[in-house]
PDB file of C-alpha atoms in Angstrom:
ATOM      1  CA  MET A 152     -15.457 -43.846 -71.071  1.00  0.00           C
ATOM      2  CA  ASP A 153     -16.863 -41.715 -68.252  1.00  0.00           C
ATOM      3  CA  PRO A 154     -19.444 -39.125 -69.238  1.00  0.00           C
ATOM      4  CA  LYS A 155     -18.341 -35.516 -69.283  1.00  0.00           C
ATOM      5  CA  LYS A 156     -19.355 -33.364 -66.332  1.00  0.00           C
ATOM      6  CA  VAL A 157     -20.810 -29.947 -67.120  1.00  0.00           C
ATOM      7  CA  ILE A 158     -21.706 -27.303 -64.537  1.00  0.00           C
ATOM      8  CA  VAL A 159     -23.786 -24.321 -65.634  1.00  0.00           C
ATOM      9  CA  PHE A 160     -24.443 -21.495 -63.173  1.00  0.00           C
ATOM     10  CA  ALA A 161     -27.419 -19.195 -63.834  1.00  0.00           C
ATOM     11  CA  LEU A 162     -26.557 -16.015 -61.981  1.00  0.00           C
ATOM     12  CA  HIS A 163     -29.212 -13.631 -63.315  1.00  0.00           C
ATOM     13  CA  ASN A 164     -32.893 -13.676 -64.152  1.00  0.00           C
ATOM     14  CA  GLU A 165     -33.174 -11.098 -66.953  1.00  0.00           C
ATOM     15  CA  LEU A 166     -34.539 -12.401 -70.240  1.00  0.00           C
ATOM     16  CA  GLU A 167     -31.193 -12.285 -72.063  1.00  0.00           C
ATOM     17  CA  SER A 168     -29.552 -14.205 -69.206  1.00  0.00           C
ATOM     18  CA  VAL A 169     -32.105 -17.001 -68.890  1.00  0.00           C
ATOM     19  CA  TYR A 170     -31.853 -18.737 -72.260  1.00  0.00           C
ATOM     20  CA  PRO A 171     -28.057 -19.380 -72.460  1.00  0.00           C
ATOM     21  CA  PRO A 172     -27.745 -21.546 -69.313  1.00  0.00           C
ATOM     22  CA  LEU A 173     -30.840 -23.535 -70.249  1.00  0.00           C
ATOM     23  CA  ASN A 174     -29.734 -24.066 -73.845  1.00  0.00           C
ATOM     24  CA  ILE A 175     -26.205 -25.108 -72.862  1.00  0.00           C
ATOM     25  CA  SER A 176     -27.517 -27.472 -70.184  1.00  0.00           C
ATOM     26  CA  ILE A 177     -29.930 -29.111 -72.610  1.00  0.00           C
ATOM     27  CA  GLY A 178     -27.315 -29.387 -75.339  1.00  0.00           C
ATOM     28  CA  ALA A 179     -24.754 -30.931 -72.998  1.00  0.00           C
ATOM     29  CA  ALA A 180     -27.284 -33.374 -71.530  1.00  0.00           C
ATOM     30  CA  ALA A 181     -28.394 -34.383 -75.035  1.00  0.00           C
ATOM     31  CA  THR A 182     -24.803 -35.464 -75.755  1.00  0.00           C
ATOM     32  CA  GLY A 183     -24.767 -37.709 -72.686  1.00  0.00           C
ATOM     33  CA  ALA A 184     -22.966 -35.394 -70.262  1.00  0.00           C
ATOM     34  CA  ASP A 185     -23.808 -35.292 -66.570  1.00  0.00           C
ATOM     35  CA  VAL A 186     -25.158 -31.770 -66.141  1.00  0.00           C
ATOM     36  CA  LEU A 187     -25.704 -29.672 -63.020  1.00  0.00           C
ATOM     37  CA  LEU A 188     -27.627 -26.453 -63.543  1.00  0.00           C
ATOM     38  CA  ALA A 189     -27.101 -24.231 -60.509  1.00  0.00           C
ATOM     39  CA  PHE A 190     -29.155 -21.136 -59.737  1.00  0.00           C
ATOM     40  CA  SER A 191     -27.935 -18.148 -57.733  1.00  0.00           C
ATOM     41  CA  ARG A 192     -30.170 -16.121 -55.447  1.00  0.00           C
ATOM     42  CA  SER A 193     -31.045 -13.896 -58.418  1.00  0.00           C
ATOM     43  CA  GLY A 194     -31.393 -16.755 -60.880  1.00  0.00           C
ATOM     44  CA  VAL A 195     -33.433 -19.103 -58.715  1.00  0.00           C
ATOM     45  CA  ASN A 196     -36.792 -17.566 -59.627  1.00  0.00           C
ATOM     46  CA  ILE A 197     -36.302 -19.076 -63.103  1.00  0.00           C
ATOM     47  CA  LEU A 198     -37.511 -22.299 -61.438  1.00  0.00           C
ATOM     48  CA  ASP A 199     -40.871 -20.727 -60.581  1.00  0.00           C
ATOM     49  CA  HIS A 200     -43.306 -21.695 -63.353  1.00  0.00           C
ATOM     50  CA  HIS A 201     -45.081 -18.333 -62.916  1.00  0.00           C
ATOM     51  CA  TYR A 202     -41.878 -16.376 -63.541  1.00  0.00           C
ATOM     52  CA  ILE A 203     -41.806 -14.211 -66.650  1.00  0.00           C
ATOM     53  CA  PRO A 204     -38.302 -12.925 -67.413  1.00  0.00           C
ATOM     54  CA  ILE A 205     -38.035  -9.243 -68.260  1.00  0.00           C
ATOM     55  CA  PRO A 206     -35.229  -7.932 -70.470  1.00  0.00           C
ATOM     56  CA  SER A 207     -32.630  -5.593 -69.062  1.00  0.00           C
ATOM     57  CA  ARG A 208     -33.051  -1.888 -69.751  1.00  0.00           C
ATOM     58  CA  GLY A 209     -32.173  -1.162 -73.355  1.00  0.00           C
ATOM     59  CA  LYS A 210     -32.837  -4.742 -74.442  1.00  0.00           C
ATOM     60  CA  GLU A 211     -36.634  -4.577 -74.509  1.00  0.00           C
ATOM     61  CA  TYR A 212     -36.626  -5.596 -78.183  1.00  0.00           C
ATOM     62  CA  LEU A 213     -35.581  -9.116 -77.124  1.00  0.00           C
ATOM     63  CA  ALA A 214     -39.031 -10.061 -75.857  1.00  0.00           C
ATOM     64  CA  ASN A 215     -40.555  -9.392 -79.283  1.00  0.00           C
ATOM     65  CA  ALA A 216     -37.636 -11.040 -81.093  1.00  0.00           C
ATOM     66  CA  ILE A 217     -37.964 -14.221 -79.026  1.00  0.00           C
ATOM     67  CA  HIS A 218     -41.721 -14.235 -79.596  1.00  0.00           C
ATOM     68  CA  ASP A 219     -41.340 -13.617 -83.348  1.00  0.00           C
ATOM     69  CA  PHE A 220     -38.684 -16.326 -83.575  1.00  0.00           C
ATOM     70  CA  LYS A 221     -41.105 -18.692 -81.811  1.00  0.00           C
ATOM     71  CA  ALA A 222     -38.445 -19.710 -79.318  1.00  0.00           C
ATOM     72  CA  SER A 223     -39.372 -22.303 -76.724  1.00  0.00           C
ATOM     73  CA  SER A 224     -40.724 -20.952 -73.471  1.00  0.00           C
ATOM     74  CA  ILE A 225     -38.637 -21.040 -70.308  1.00  0.00           C
ATOM     75  CA  GLY A 226     -41.062 -23.606 -68.871  1.00  0.00           C
ATOM     76  CA  ASP A 227     -40.674 -25.836 -71.934  1.00  0.00           C
ATOM     77  CA  LEU A 228     -36.889 -25.625 -71.714  1.00  0.00           C
ATOM     78  CA  LEU A 229     -36.953 -26.493 -68.010  1.00  0.00           C
ATOM     79  CA  SER A 230     -39.152 -29.528 -68.758  1.00  0.00           C
ATOM     80  CA  ILE A 231     -36.800 -30.676 -71.517  1.00  0.00           C
ATOM     81  CA  ALA A 232     -33.855 -30.293 -69.138  1.00  0.00           C
ATOM     82  CA  VAL A 233     -35.597 -32.400 -66.484  1.00  0.00           C
ATOM     83  CA  ASN A 234     -36.455 -35.082 -69.054  1.00  0.00           C
ATOM     84  CA  LEU A 235     -32.802 -35.213 -70.172  1.00  0.00           C
ATOM     85  CA  GLY A 236     -31.627 -35.700 -66.586  1.00  0.00           C
ATOM     86  CA  VAL A 237     -30.236 -32.247 -65.828  1.00  0.00           C
ATOM     87  CA  ARG A 238     -29.945 -31.834 -62.052  1.00  0.00           C
ATOM     88  CA  PHE A 239     -31.057 -28.483 -60.669  1.00  0.00           C
ATOM     89  CA  VAL A 240     -29.175 -27.257 -57.614  1.00  0.00           C
ATOM     90  CA  VAL A 241     -29.425 -24.128 -55.510  1.00  0.00           C
ATOM     91  CA  PRO A 242     -26.495 -23.206 -53.272  1.00  0.00           C
ATOM     92  CA  ASP A 243     -27.607 -22.481 -49.725  1.00  0.00           C
ATOM     93  CA  SER A 244     -28.269 -18.807 -49.346  1.00  0.00           C
ATOM     94  CA  ASP A 245     -27.267 -16.678 -46.412  1.00  0.00           C
ATOM     95  CA  ASP A 246     -30.941 -16.254 -45.587  1.00  0.00           C
ATOM     96  CA  PRO A 247     -32.227 -19.400 -43.831  1.00  0.00           C
ATOM     97  CA  ASP A 248     -35.804 -18.177 -44.294  1.00  0.00           C
ATOM     98  CA  SER A 249     -35.506 -17.906 -48.070  1.00  0.00           C
ATOM     99  CA  LYS A 250     -38.194 -19.911 -49.787  1.00  0.00           C
ATOM    100  CA  ILE A 251     -37.845 -21.275 -53.277  1.00  0.00           C
ATOM    101  CA  VAL A 252     -41.052 -21.671 -55.252  1.00  0.00           C
ATOM    102  CA  SER A 253     -40.785 -24.509 -57.754  1.00  0.00           C
ATOM    103  CA  GLU A 254     -42.681 -27.545 -58.876  1.00  0.00           C
ATOM    104  CA  LEU A 255     -39.470 -28.839 -60.450  1.00  0.00           C
ATOM    105  CA  PRO A 256     -37.044 -31.109 -58.607  1.00  0.00           C
ATOM    106  CA  PHE A 257     -34.052 -29.286 -57.160  1.00  0.00           C
ATOM    107  CA  GLU A 258     -31.515 -29.809 -54.412  1.00  0.00           C
ATOM    108  CA  LYS A 259     -30.148 -27.291 -51.964  1.00  0.00           C
ATOM    109  CA  VAL A 260     -26.398 -27.740 -51.720  1.00  0.00           C
ATOM    110  CA  PRO A 261     -23.604 -25.946 -49.878  1.00  0.00           C
ATOM    111  CA  LEU A 262     -21.804 -23.398 -52.049  1.00  0.00           C
ATOM    112  CA  LYS A 263     -18.505 -25.096 -51.210  1.00  0.00           C
ATOM    113  CA  TRP A 264     -19.853 -28.373 -52.618  1.00  0.00           C
ATOM    114  CA  LEU A 265     -20.857 -26.635 -55.850  1.00  0.00           C
ATOM    115  CA  LEU A 266     -17.424 -25.011 -56.201  1.00  0.00           C
ATOM    116  CA  ASN A 267     -15.716 -28.379 -55.633  1.00  0.00           C
ATOM    117  CA  GLU A 268     -17.925 -29.911 -58.332  1.00  0.00           C
ATOM    118  CA  ALA A 269     -17.060 -27.048 -60.675  1.00  0.00           C
ATOM    119  CA  ALA A 270     -13.338 -27.600 -60.053  1.00  0.00           C
ATOM    120  CA  THR A 271     -13.626 -31.192 -61.285  1.00  0.00           C
ATOM    121  CA  ALA A 272     -15.964 -30.476 -64.210  1.00  0.00           C
ATOM    122  CA  ASN A 273     -14.961 -30.762 -67.836  1.00  0.00           C
ATOM    123  CA  LEU A 274     -16.820 -27.517 -68.450  1.00  0.00           C
ATOM    124  CA  PHE A 275     -17.965 -24.809 -66.045  1.00  0.00           C
ATOM    125  CA  VAL A 276     -19.809 -21.774 -67.402  1.00  0.00           C
ATOM    126  CA  HIS A 277     -21.853 -19.036 -65.782  1.00  0.00           C
ATOM    127  CA  PHE A 278     -24.244 -16.398 -67.092  1.00  0.00           C
TER     128      PHE A 278
END
């Protein structure tokens, strides 16, 4: 039986938007699915190990809640995803001079390619 294909698209970089795509990607990869985690122009800075996500206005309590809950750090979740074989992709941006800062492996892909992959996926979600 072919493995399931899961595409997760991280569209935003606020604290409440960072955890869901990482958790779903890790969960899907842990079940044996082929997982692509794509990052939009706003979400791509999640790949920067110096990035600290800030909650959206009105959701400041989340930072303390995540700390009190002892949730894994974004960096830890990214490492787990890499170890489980999640592929990180970044659709080409309109800005050819855009530079992505990351020590993690990622591929730049055409947006059309990503959309074609999403059309054939068993699951496509975005946050």
